[in-house]
């Protein structure tokens, strides 16, 4: 659900060295840059601006240079909407939204879709006033007042090639930057900001995957037409196989109340388990295969995925030498006659990774600044997570996540968090006569290991943090609140506020306030 959901070519080195050869680097929800291929330039009709398409080893990217990005958005949205229903559900683009149980007679009335086209556009603005900061480093949150915006426009095109199968293709236009180029807070403030930023809008093919569902019996469920989901039916007991390019958090660590930065919370460590260091490129996507078994009150999910070539880089590693294995167990229950889910998540990463202790030892021996990039070798890294969602009343829900990753090993593809604990509430506006409004409140505490504290204190740089020193380390504490209002059946506007204490685990800097405003349109 979440999205924007390049690089750190050398973690711990000059942050400018992470920039891909093709663009200005922004940071945001998930990497870092390595040149991916040759450019082929195409001149637009008449005297229009130039566009570029680059073919890379692991994907295709087009960079569109326009004087007016709004005109491009308007054109694309118009193109997307001609064959769609204007009142689509306002939910995130997870591959498998939940079905609704129906009777056999009702199931016979369901008309399965054979193809569909949907679209969405999200504009997010963040404003950060100035804050107390006696010093800052190359990957600090800028202490001066500043503001940034991000824009993304996505096409969801799907077809049913045979019974039970769906193929989906998601090209996306992105533009903009995160605050401080997505540096400075481990629980970063916007899931709509990638680790790659561009002044000019550019096109990426973020998802292309095949999903096969095999019914095993049980109650029949109706599937409504949605993003990355064709209308039809499925049985409660079933197998689901997904292969191709997508985000691991499309399938794993999902949560009804906190997982979609286009519709609910924005903070990285609230919409996902903060320590869930899931494999991804700079935009949060990877290649892989997942299998899910739904049975009665439980589900088992497992998958294997590509790791980035180097931590937080734009390219993905070829073959299986570097990768990640993810497993999740889900339990469904009723508590006080209200539905809920509890999920246990585990993951194992293998690849070329460095440790903080090795980096510190090398720096002490050579009289240099420690860098995990200088001590990388083949090793593994594991992690665990718990994820709870619980409906309390028909209009009130609660959620909580706890996650931890192996101490001492550098961050791979997400963010610099070793332990994270979050909880929150989501309330519909039924009680004040606005049932389609949503207000959310959540808090999270993030921590790093002792070795990581020593590494950052010695001037080392992580994935997205690094103040150049860390004499007074402390837990990073974040509070976020939002209010979402539907202005049309297909459009929501959201006001958001985040309070950050000890940004990047630094007691000497902050506290920080971040104000957000979001417009989300979905067809």
Coordinates of C-alpha atoms in Angstrom, one line a residue:
X1 CA 0.0 0.0 0.0
X2 CA 2.5 2.3 0.7
X3 CA 4.6 4.4 -2.1
X4 CA 6.3 7.6 -3.1
X5 CA 7.1 3.6 -0.7
X6 CA 18.9 6.0 -5.3
X7 CA 21.5 5.5 -3.6
X8 CA 24.2 5.0 -1.4
X9 CA 26.8 3.6 -3.7
X10 CA 29.2 3.8 -0.7
X11 CA 27.6 3.8 2.6
X12 CA 29.7 5.9 4.9
X13 CA 31.4 7.8 2.0
X14 CA 30.6 11.2 0.4
X15 CA 26.8 11.2 0.0
X16 CA 27.2 13.0 -3.3
X17 CA 29.0 9.9 -4.6
X18 CA 25.7 8.0 -4.4
X19 CA 24.1 10.0 -7.2
X20 CA 23.3 8.1 -10.4
X21 CA 25.0 9.3 -13.5
X22 CA 21.6 10.2 -15.0
X23 CA 19.9 12.5 -12.5
X24 CA 19.9 14.6 -9.4
X25 CA 19.3 12.4 -6.4
X26 CA 16.5 12.8 -4.0
X27 CA 15.8 10.3 -1.2
X28 CA 12.6 8.9 -0.1
X29 CA 11.1 5.5 0.5
X30 CA 13.6 3.0 -0.5
X31 CA 18.1 3.4 -2.6
X32 CA 21.0 4.6 -4.5
X33 CA 22.6 4.9 -7.8
X34 CA 24.6 3.1 -10.3
X35 CA 24.4 3.9 -14.0
X36 CA 21.9 1.5 -15.6
X37 CA 22.4 1.7 -19.3
X38 CA 22.5 3.8 -22.4
X39 CA 20.3 6.8 -23.2
X40 CA 18.1 7.0 -26.3
X41 CA 16.9 10.6 -26.9
X42 CA 13.6 11.2 -28.6
X43 CA 12.5 14.7 -29.8
X44 CA 8.8 15.5 -29.0
X45 CA 6.5 16.6 -31.8
X46 CA 6.8 20.2 -33.1
X47 CA 9.0 22.2 -30.7
X48 CA 8.1 20.3 -27.6
X49 CA 10.6 19.4 -24.9
X50 CA 12.9 16.4 -25.2
X51 CA 12.1 13.1 -23.6
X52 CA 14.6 10.3 -22.8
X53 CA 14.3 6.6 -22.4
X54 CA 17.0 4.5 -20.8
X55 CA 17.2 0.8 -21.0
X56 CA 18.9 -0.7 -17.9
X57 CA 19.8 -4.3 -17.0
X58 CA 16.9 -4.5 -14.6
X59 CA 14.3 -2.1 -15.9
X60 CA 13.3 0.6 -18.2
X61 CA 13.2 4.3 -17.3
X62 CA 12.0 7.3 -19.2
X63 CA 12.8 10.9 -18.2
X64 CA 10.2 13.4 -19.4
X65 CA 11.3 17.0 -19.3
X66 CA 8.3 19.4 -19.4
X67 CA 7.9 23.0 -18.6
X68 CA 4.5 22.3 -16.9
X69 CA 4.3 19.1 -14.9
X70 CA 0.6 19.8 -14.2
X71 CA -0.2 19.5 -17.8
X72 CA 1.4 16.1 -17.9
X73 CA -0.5 14.9 -14.8
X74 CA -3.7 16.2 -16.3
X75 CA -3.1 14.4 -19.6
X76 CA -2.1 11.1 -18.0
X77 CA -5.0 11.1 -15.6
X78 CA -7.4 11.8 -18.4
X79 CA -5.9 8.9 -20.4
X80 CA -6.2 6.6 -17.4
X81 CA -9.8 7.4 -16.6
X82 CA -11.6 6.8 -19.9
X83 CA -12.2 3.1 -19.2
X84 CA -12.6 3.2 -15.4
X85 CA -15.2 3.6 -12.8
X86 CA -14.9 7.0 -11.1
X87 CA -16.0 5.7 -7.6
X88 CA -13.2 3.2 -6.9
X89 CA -12.5 2.3 -3.3
X90 CA -9.9 4.6 -1.6
X91 CA -7.4 1.8 -0.7
X92 CA -3.7 1.2 -1.4
X93 CA -2.4 -0.8 -4.3
X94 CA -1.8 -4.1 -2.5
X95 CA -2.0 -7.1 -4.9
X96 CA -4.6 -8.9 -2.8
X97 CA -7.3 -6.8 -1.1
X98 CA -9.6 -8.7 1.2
X99 CA -12.7 -10.4 -0.2
X100 CA -16.3 -10.2 1.1
X101 CA -18.1 -13.4 1.9
X102 CA -21.2 -13.9 -0.2
X103 CA -23.9 -16.6 -0.6
X104 CA -23.8 -19.1 -3.5
X105 CA -26.7 -17.2 -5.1
X106 CA -24.9 -13.9 -4.8
X107 CA -21.7 -15.4 -6.2
X108 CA -23.5 -16.5 -9.3
X109 CA -24.4 -12.8 -10.0
X110 CA -20.8 -11.7 -9.9
X111 CA -19.4 -10.8 -13.3
X112 CA -15.6 -11.5 -13.4
X113 CA -13.5 -8.8 -15.1
X114 CA -11.2 -9.9 -17.9
X115 CA -9.3 -6.6 -17.9
X116 CA -9.2 -3.3 -16.2
X117 CA -7.4 0.1 -16.1
X118 CA -7.2 2.2 -13.0
X119 CA -5.1 5.2 -12.0
X120 CA -4.1 7.4 -9.1
X121 CA -2.3 10.6 -8.5
X122 CA -0.8 11.8 -5.2
X123 CA 0.7 15.2 -4.4
X124 CA 2.4 15.6 -1.0
X125 CA 3.8 18.8 0.5
X126 CA 5.9 18.9 3.7
X127 CA 7.0 22.0 5.6
X128 CA 9.6 21.8 8.3
X129 CA 10.2 24.9 10.5
X130 CA 13.8 25.6 11.8
X131 CA 14.9 23.8 14.9
X132 CA 17.7 23.8 17.5
X133 CA 20.9 22.3 16.1
X134 CA 24.4 23.0 17.4
X135 CA 25.9 21.1 14.5
X136 CA 24.9 19.0 11.5
X137 CA 26.6 16.5 9.2
X138 CA 26.4 15.3 5.6
X139 CA 23.2 13.2 6.2
X140 CA 21.5 15.4 8.8
X141 CA 18.0 16.8 8.6
X142 CA 18.6 20.5 7.6
X143 CA 18.0 22.7 10.7
X144 CA 16.9 25.6 8.6
X145 CA 13.2 26.0 7.7
X146 CA 12.5 24.3 4.4
X147 CA 9.7 22.7 2.4
X148 CA 9.5 20.0 -0.3
X149 CA 6.9 18.3 -2.5
X150 CA 6.5 15.0 -4.2
X151 CA 4.2 14.0 -7.1
X152 CA 3.4 10.5 -8.4
X153 CA 0.9 9.4 -11.0
X154 CA 0.4 5.6 -11.5
X155 CA -1.4 3.5 -14.1
X156 CA -2.8 0.1 -13.1
X157 CA -3.4 -2.1 -16.2
X158 CA -4.5 -5.6 -15.6
X159 CA -5.7 -8.6 -17.7
X160 CA -6.9 -12.1 -16.9
X161 CA -5.0 -14.5 -19.3
X162 CA -6.7 -17.6 -17.9
X163 CA -8.9 -18.7 -15.0
X164 CA -7.6 -17.6 -11.6
X165 CA -4.7 -15.6 -13.1
X166 CA -4.1 -11.9 -13.3
X167 CA -1.2 -10.0 -14.9
X168 CA -0.7 -6.4 -13.8
X169 CA 1.5 -3.7 -15.1
X170 CA 2.2 -0.4 -13.2
X171 CA 4.1 2.4 -15.0
X172 CA 4.5 5.5 -12.8
X173 CA 5.5 9.1 -13.2
X174 CA 7.5 10.5 -10.2
X175 CA 8.8 14.0 -9.5
X176 CA 10.1 15.9 -6.4
X177 CA 12.3 15.5 -3.3
X178 CA 11.9 14.5 0.3
X179 CA 12.9 17.0 3.1
X180 CA 16.8 17.2 3.2
X181 CA 16.9 14.8 0.2
X182 CA 15.5 12.0 2.4
X183 CA 18.2 12.3 5.0
X184 CA 18.2 13.0 8.7
X185 CA 15.5 10.9 10.4
X186 CA 15.7 7.1 10.7
X187 CA 11.9 7.0 10.8
X188 CA 11.7 9.2 7.8
X189 CA 8.8 11.6 7.5
X190 CA 7.3 10.6 4.1
X191 CA 6.5 7.3 2.5
X192 CA 5.8 9.3 -0.6
X193 CA 9.4 10.3 -0.9
X194 CA 11.9 7.9 -2.5
X195 CA 15.6 7.8 -2.0
X196 CA 15.9 9.1 -5.6
X197 CA 14.8 12.7 -6.3
X198 CA 14.4 14.5 -9.6
X199 CA 13.6 18.0 -10.6
X200 CA 12.0 16.8 -13.8
X201 CA 9.3 14.1 -13.9
X202 CA 10.4 10.6 -14.9
X203 CA 8.7 7.3 -15.7
X204 CA 9.5 4.0 -14.2
X205 CA 7.8 0.6 -14.6
X206 CA 7.4 -0.1 -10.9
X207 CA 5.4 -3.3 -11.0
X208 CA 4.9 -6.1 -13.6
X209 CA 3.7 -9.4 -12.0
X210 CA 1.6 -12.4 -12.5
X211 CA -0.7 -13.6 -9.7
X212 CA -2.3 -17.1 -9.8
X213 CA -5.1 -18.0 -7.4
X214 CA -6.1 -21.7 -6.9
X215 CA -9.4 -22.2 -5.0
X216 CA -9.4 -24.9 -2.3
X217 CA -12.9 -24.6 -1.0
X218 CA -14.7 -22.9 1.9
X219 CA -16.9 -19.8 1.7
X220 CA -17.1 -17.9 -1.5
X221 CA -15.7 -14.4 -1.4
X222 CA -16.5 -11.5 -3.7
X223 CA -13.6 -9.4 -5.0
X224 CA -14.4 -5.8 -6.0
X225 CA -12.6 -4.1 -8.8
X226 CA -9.6 -2.3 -7.3
X227 CA -6.0 -1.3 -7.8
X228 CA -4.2 -4.4 -9.0
X229 CA -7.3 -6.5 -8.5
X230 CA -9.9 -7.7 -11.1
X231 CA -13.5 -8.1 -10.0
X232 CA -14.5 -11.7 -9.5
X233 CA -14.7 -14.4 -6.8
X234 CA -12.4 -16.7 -4.8
X235 CA -12.8 -19.2 -2.0
X236 CA -11.8 -18.5 1.6
X237 CA -9.3 -21.4 1.4
X238 CA -6.9 -20.9 -1.4
X239 CA -3.3 -20.8 -2.7
X240 CA -1.9 -17.6 -4.2
X241 CA 1.3 -17.4 -6.1
X242 CA 2.8 -14.0 -7.2
X243 CA 5.9 -13.7 -9.4
X244 CA 7.5 -10.7 -11.1
X245 CA 8.5 -7.2 -10.0
X246 CA 6.6 -5.6 -7.0
X247 CA 7.3 -4.5 -3.5
X248 CA 7.7 -7.0 -0.7
X249 CA 5.4 -4.9 1.5
X250 CA 2.6 -5.3 -1.1
X251 CA 2.2 -8.8 0.4
X252 CA 4.1 -8.9 3.8
X253 CA 3.6 -6.7 6.9
X254 CA 0.3 -5.2 5.6
X255 CA -2.0 -3.5 8.1
X256 CA -5.5 -2.2 7.6
X257 CA -4.9 1.0 9.6
X258 CA -1.2 1.9 8.9
X259 CA 0.4 0.8 5.7
X260 CA -0.6 3.3 2.9
X261 CA 1.2 6.7 2.7
X262 CA -1.3 7.8 0.0
X263 CA -4.3 7.3 2.4
X264 CA -3.2 7.0 6.0
X265 CA 0.1 7.7 7.9
X266 CA 3.2 9.0 6.2
X267 CA 6.1 8.0 8.5
X268 CA 8.2 5.1 7.3
X269 CA 8.4 3.5 10.8
X270 CA 4.6 3.7 11.3
X271 CA 3.4 2.4 7.9
X272 CA 5.9 -0.5 8.1
X273 CA 7.9 -2.3 10.8
X274 CA 10.8 0.1 11.3
X275 CA 13.4 -2.6 11.6
X276 CA 12.0 -4.6 8.6
X277 CA 15.0 -4.2 6.3
X278 CA 13.2 -5.6 3.3
X279 CA 15.0 -6.1 -0.1
X280 CA 14.4 -3.4 -2.6
X281 CA 15.9 -1.0 -5.1
X282 CA 15.9 2.8 -4.6
X283 CA 12.2 3.0 -5.2
X284 CA 11.1 0.1 -2.9
X285 CA 10.6 -2.6 -5.5
X286 CA 12.3 -5.9 -6.4
X287 CA 12.0 -9.1 -8.3
X288 CA 10.8 -12.2 -6.6
X289 CA 8.2 -14.9 -6.0
X290 CA 5.8 -15.4 -3.2
X291 CA 3.4 -18.2 -2.2
X292 CA 0.4 -17.8 0.2
X293 CA -1.8 -20.5 1.7
X294 CA -5.1 -19.3 3.2
X295 CA -6.9 -21.8 5.3
X296 CA -9.7 -21.3 7.9
X297 CA -8.4 -18.8 10.5
X298 CA -4.7 -18.7 9.4
X299 CA -2.4 -17.9 6.5
X300 CA 1.2 -18.8 5.7
X301 CA 3.2 -16.6 3.4
X302 CA 6.7 -17.1 2.1
X303 CA 8.9 -15.6 -0.6
X304 CA 12.4 -15.2 -2.0
X305 CA 13.5 -11.8 -3.4
X306 CA 16.4 -10.0 -5.1
X307 CA 18.7 -7.8 -3.0
X308 CA 20.2 -4.6 -4.3
X309 CA 23.8 -4.9 -5.7
X310 CA 25.1 -2.8 -2.9
X311 CA 23.0 -1.5 0.1
X312 CA 20.5 1.1 -1.1
X313 CA 21.5 1.1 -4.7
X314 CA 19.2 1.5 -7.8
X315 CA 20.2 -1.8 -9.4
X316 CA 19.2 -5.2 -8.2
X317 CA 21.6 -8.1 -7.9
X318 CA 21.5 -10.7 -10.7
X319 CA 21.0 -14.3 -9.8
X320 CA 20.6 -15.6 -6.2
X321 CA 24.0 -14.8 -4.7
X322 CA 22.4 -11.9 -2.9
X323 CA 18.8 -12.1 -1.8
X324 CA 16.3 -12.3 1.0
X325 CA 13.9 -15.0 2.3
X326 CA 10.7 -13.7 4.0
X327 CA 8.1 -15.7 5.9
X328 CA 4.9 -14.5 7.6
X329 CA 2.3 -16.4 9.7
X330 CA -1.1 -14.7 10.1
X331 CA -3.8 -15.5 12.6
X332 CA -7.3 -14.2 12.2
X333 CA -9.6 -13.9 15.2
X334 CA -12.6 -12.1 16.8
X335 CA -12.1 -10.2 20.0
X336 CA -15.2 -8.7 21.6
X337 CA -17.1 -9.7 18.4
X338 CA -14.7 -7.5 16.4
X339 CA -12.3 -8.9 13.8
X340 CA -8.5 -8.7 14.1
X341 CA -5.3 -10.1 12.8
X342 CA -1.9 -11.0 14.4
X343 CA 1.1 -11.6 12.1
X344 CA 4.5 -13.0 12.9
X345 CA 7.2 -12.0 10.4
X346 CA 10.8 -13.3 9.9
X347 CA 13.4 -12.6 7.3
X348 CA 16.9 -13.7 6.4
X349 CA 19.1 -11.6 4.1
X350 CA 22.3 -12.8 2.5
X351 CA 24.8 -10.7 0.6
X352 CA 27.8 -8.4 0.7
X353 CA 27.3 -6.5 4.0
X354 CA 29.6 -4.7 6.5
X355 CA 29.5 -4.6 10.2
X356 CA 29.9 -1.5 12.4
X357 CA 32.6 -3.1 14.6
X358 CA 34.7 -4.0 11.5
X359 CA 34.4 -0.5 10.2
X360 CA 35.5 1.0 13.5
X361 CA 38.5 -1.4 13.7
X362 CA 39.6 -0.5 10.2
X363 CA 39.2 3.3 10.9
X364 CA 41.2 3.0 14.1
X365 CA 44.0 1.2 12.3
X366 CA 44.1 3.6 9.4
X367 CA 43.2 6.9 11.1
X368 CA 40.2 7.4 8.8
X369 CA 36.4 7.9 9.2
X370 CA 34.6 4.5 9.6
X371 CA 32.6 3.3 6.6
X372 CA 30.8 0.0 6.4
X373 CA 31.4 0.1 2.6
X374 CA 35.1 -0.6 3.2
X375 CA 34.5 -3.8 5.1
X376 CA 31.8 -5.6 3.2
X377 CA 32.0 -9.3 2.8
X378 CA 29.4 -12.1 2.3
X379 CA 27.3 -12.6 5.4
X380 CA 23.7 -13.0 6.6
X381 CA 21.4 -10.7 8.5
X382 CA 18.1 -11.8 10.1
X383 CA 15.1 -10.0 11.7
X384 CA 11.7 -10.6 13.3
X385 CA 8.5 -8.7 13.6
X386 CA 5.0 -8.7 15.1
X387 CA 2.0 -6.9 13.5
X388 CA -1.4 -6.5 15.1
X389 CA -4.6 -4.9 13.7
X390 CA -7.7 -5.0 15.8
X391 CA -11.1 -3.4 15.1
X392 CA -12.5 -2.1 18.4
X393 CA -15.8 -0.8 17.2
X394 CA -17.3 -0.4 13.8
X395 CA -15.6 3.0 13.5
X396 CA -12.5 2.6 15.6
X397 CA -9.4 0.4 15.0
X398 CA -6.1 -0.1 16.7
X399 CA -2.7 -1.3 15.5
X400 CA 0.7 -2.1 16.8
X401 CA 4.0 -3.3 15.4
X402 CA 7.2 -4.5 17.0
X403 CA 10.3 -5.3 15.0
X404 CA 14.0 -6.0 15.5
X405 CA 17.0 -6.7 13.2
X406 CA 20.3 -8.3 13.9
X407 CA 22.5 -5.9 15.8
X408 CA 25.8 -4.8 14.4
X409 CA 25.2 -5.4 10.7
X410 CA 24.6 -2.3 8.4
X411 CA 21.2 -1.4 7.1
X412 CA 20.6 -3.0 3.7
X413 CA 17.7 -1.4 1.7
X414 CA 15.3 0.3 4.1
X415 CA 16.5 2.5 7.0
X416 CA 18.8 2.7 10.0
X417 CA 16.7 1.1 12.7
X418 CA 17.6 -1.9 14.9
X419 CA 14.5 -2.0 17.1
X420 CA 11.1 -0.4 16.6
X421 CA 7.9 -0.3 18.5
X422 CA 4.8 1.5 17.2
X423 CA 1.1 1.8 18.0
X424 CA -1.9 3.9 17.0
X425 CA -5.6 4.4 16.5
X426 CA -7.7 5.1 13.4
X427 CA -11.2 6.6 13.8
X428 CA -13.8 7.1 11.2
X429 CA -15.9 10.3 11.4
X430 CA -19.2 8.6 12.1
X431 CA -19.6 10.2 15.5
X432 CA -19.6 13.7 14.1
X433 CA -21.7 13.0 11.1
X434 CA -18.8 12.5 8.6
X435 CA -18.5 8.7 8.2
X436 CA -16.0 9.0 5.3
X437 CA -13.5 11.1 7.2
X438 CA -10.6 9.4 9.0
X439 CA -8.5 10.7 11.8
X440 CA -5.3 8.8 12.8
X441 CA -2.9 9.1 15.8
X442 CA 0.3 7.0 16.2
X443 CA 3.6 7.0 18.0
X444 CA 6.8 5.1 17.4
X445 CA 10.1 4.6 19.3
X446 CA 13.1 3.6 17.2
X447 CA 16.5 2.4 18.5
X448 CA 19.9 1.4 17.2
X449 CA 22.5 -1.0 18.5
X450 CA 25.4 -0.1 20.7
X451 CA 27.8 -0.8 17.9
X452 CA 25.8 1.5 15.6
X453 CA 26.0 4.3 18.2
X454 CA 29.8 4.0 18.3
X455 CA 29.9 4.0 14.5
X456 CA 27.8 7.2 14.2
X457 CA 29.7 8.9 17.0
X458 CA 32.9 8.3 15.1
X459 CA 31.5 10.1 12.1
X460 CA 30.2 7.1 10.1
X461 CA 27.3 7.5 7.7
X462 CA 24.3 5.1 7.5
X463 CA 21.6 4.5 5.0
X464 CA 19.8 7.9 5.6
X465 CA 21.3 9.3 8.8
X466 CA 24.7 10.6 9.8
X467 CA 25.2 13.8 11.8
X468 CA 29.0 13.5 11.7
X469 CA 29.1 12.9 15.5
X470 CA 26.8 11.5 18.2
X471 CA 28.0 12.4 21.6
X472 CA 24.6 12.1 23.3
X473 CA 22.6 9.2 21.7
X474 CA 19.0 8.5 22.6
X475 CA 15.9 6.7 21.2
X476 CA 14.2 8.4 18.2
X477 CA 10.6 9.2 19.3
X478 CA 8.0 10.2 16.8
X479 CA 4.3 11.2 17.1
X480 CA 2.1 11.5 14.0
X481 CA -1.5 12.6 13.5
X482 CA -3.6 13.1 10.4
X483 CA -7.1 14.0 9.3
X484 CA -8.4 12.8 5.9
X485 CA -11.4 14.3 4.2
X486 CA -13.1 13.1 1.0
X487 CA -13.8 16.1 -1.2
X488 CA -15.2 13.9 -4.0
X489 CA -15.9 10.2 -4.3
X490 CA -12.6 9.8 -6.0
X491 CA -10.4 12.4 -4.1
X492 CA -9.2 12.8 -0.6
X493 CA -7.2 15.6 1.1
X494 CA -5.2 15.1 4.2
X495 CA -3.6 17.3 6.8
X496 CA -0.7 15.7 8.7
X497 CA 1.6 16.6 11.6
X498 CA 4.7 14.9 12.9
X499 CA 6.7 15.6 16.1
X500 CA 10.2 14.1 16.2
X501 CA 12.3 14.0 19.3
X502 CA 16.0 13.0 19.0
X503 CA 16.1 12.9 15.2
X504 CA 18.7 10.3 14.0
X505 CA 19.1 9.3 17.7
X506 CA 20.7 12.6 18.5
X507 CA 19.7 14.3 21.8
X508 CA 21.6 17.4 20.8
X509 CA 19.3 18.2 17.8
X510 CA 15.6 19.0 17.7
X511 CA 12.9 18.5 18.5
X512 CA 11.5 18.8 15.0
X513 CA 7.9 19.6 13.7
X514 CA 6.8 18.6 10.2
X515 CA 3.6 19.8 8.7
X516 CA 2.1 17.9 5.7
X517 CA -0.7 18.3 3.2
X518 CA -1.7 15.5 0.7
X519 CA -4.1 15.3 -2.2
X520 CA -4.9 11.8 -3.4
X521 CA -7.0 11.1 -6.5
X522 CA -8.0 7.5 -7.5
X523 CA -10.0 6.2 -10.4

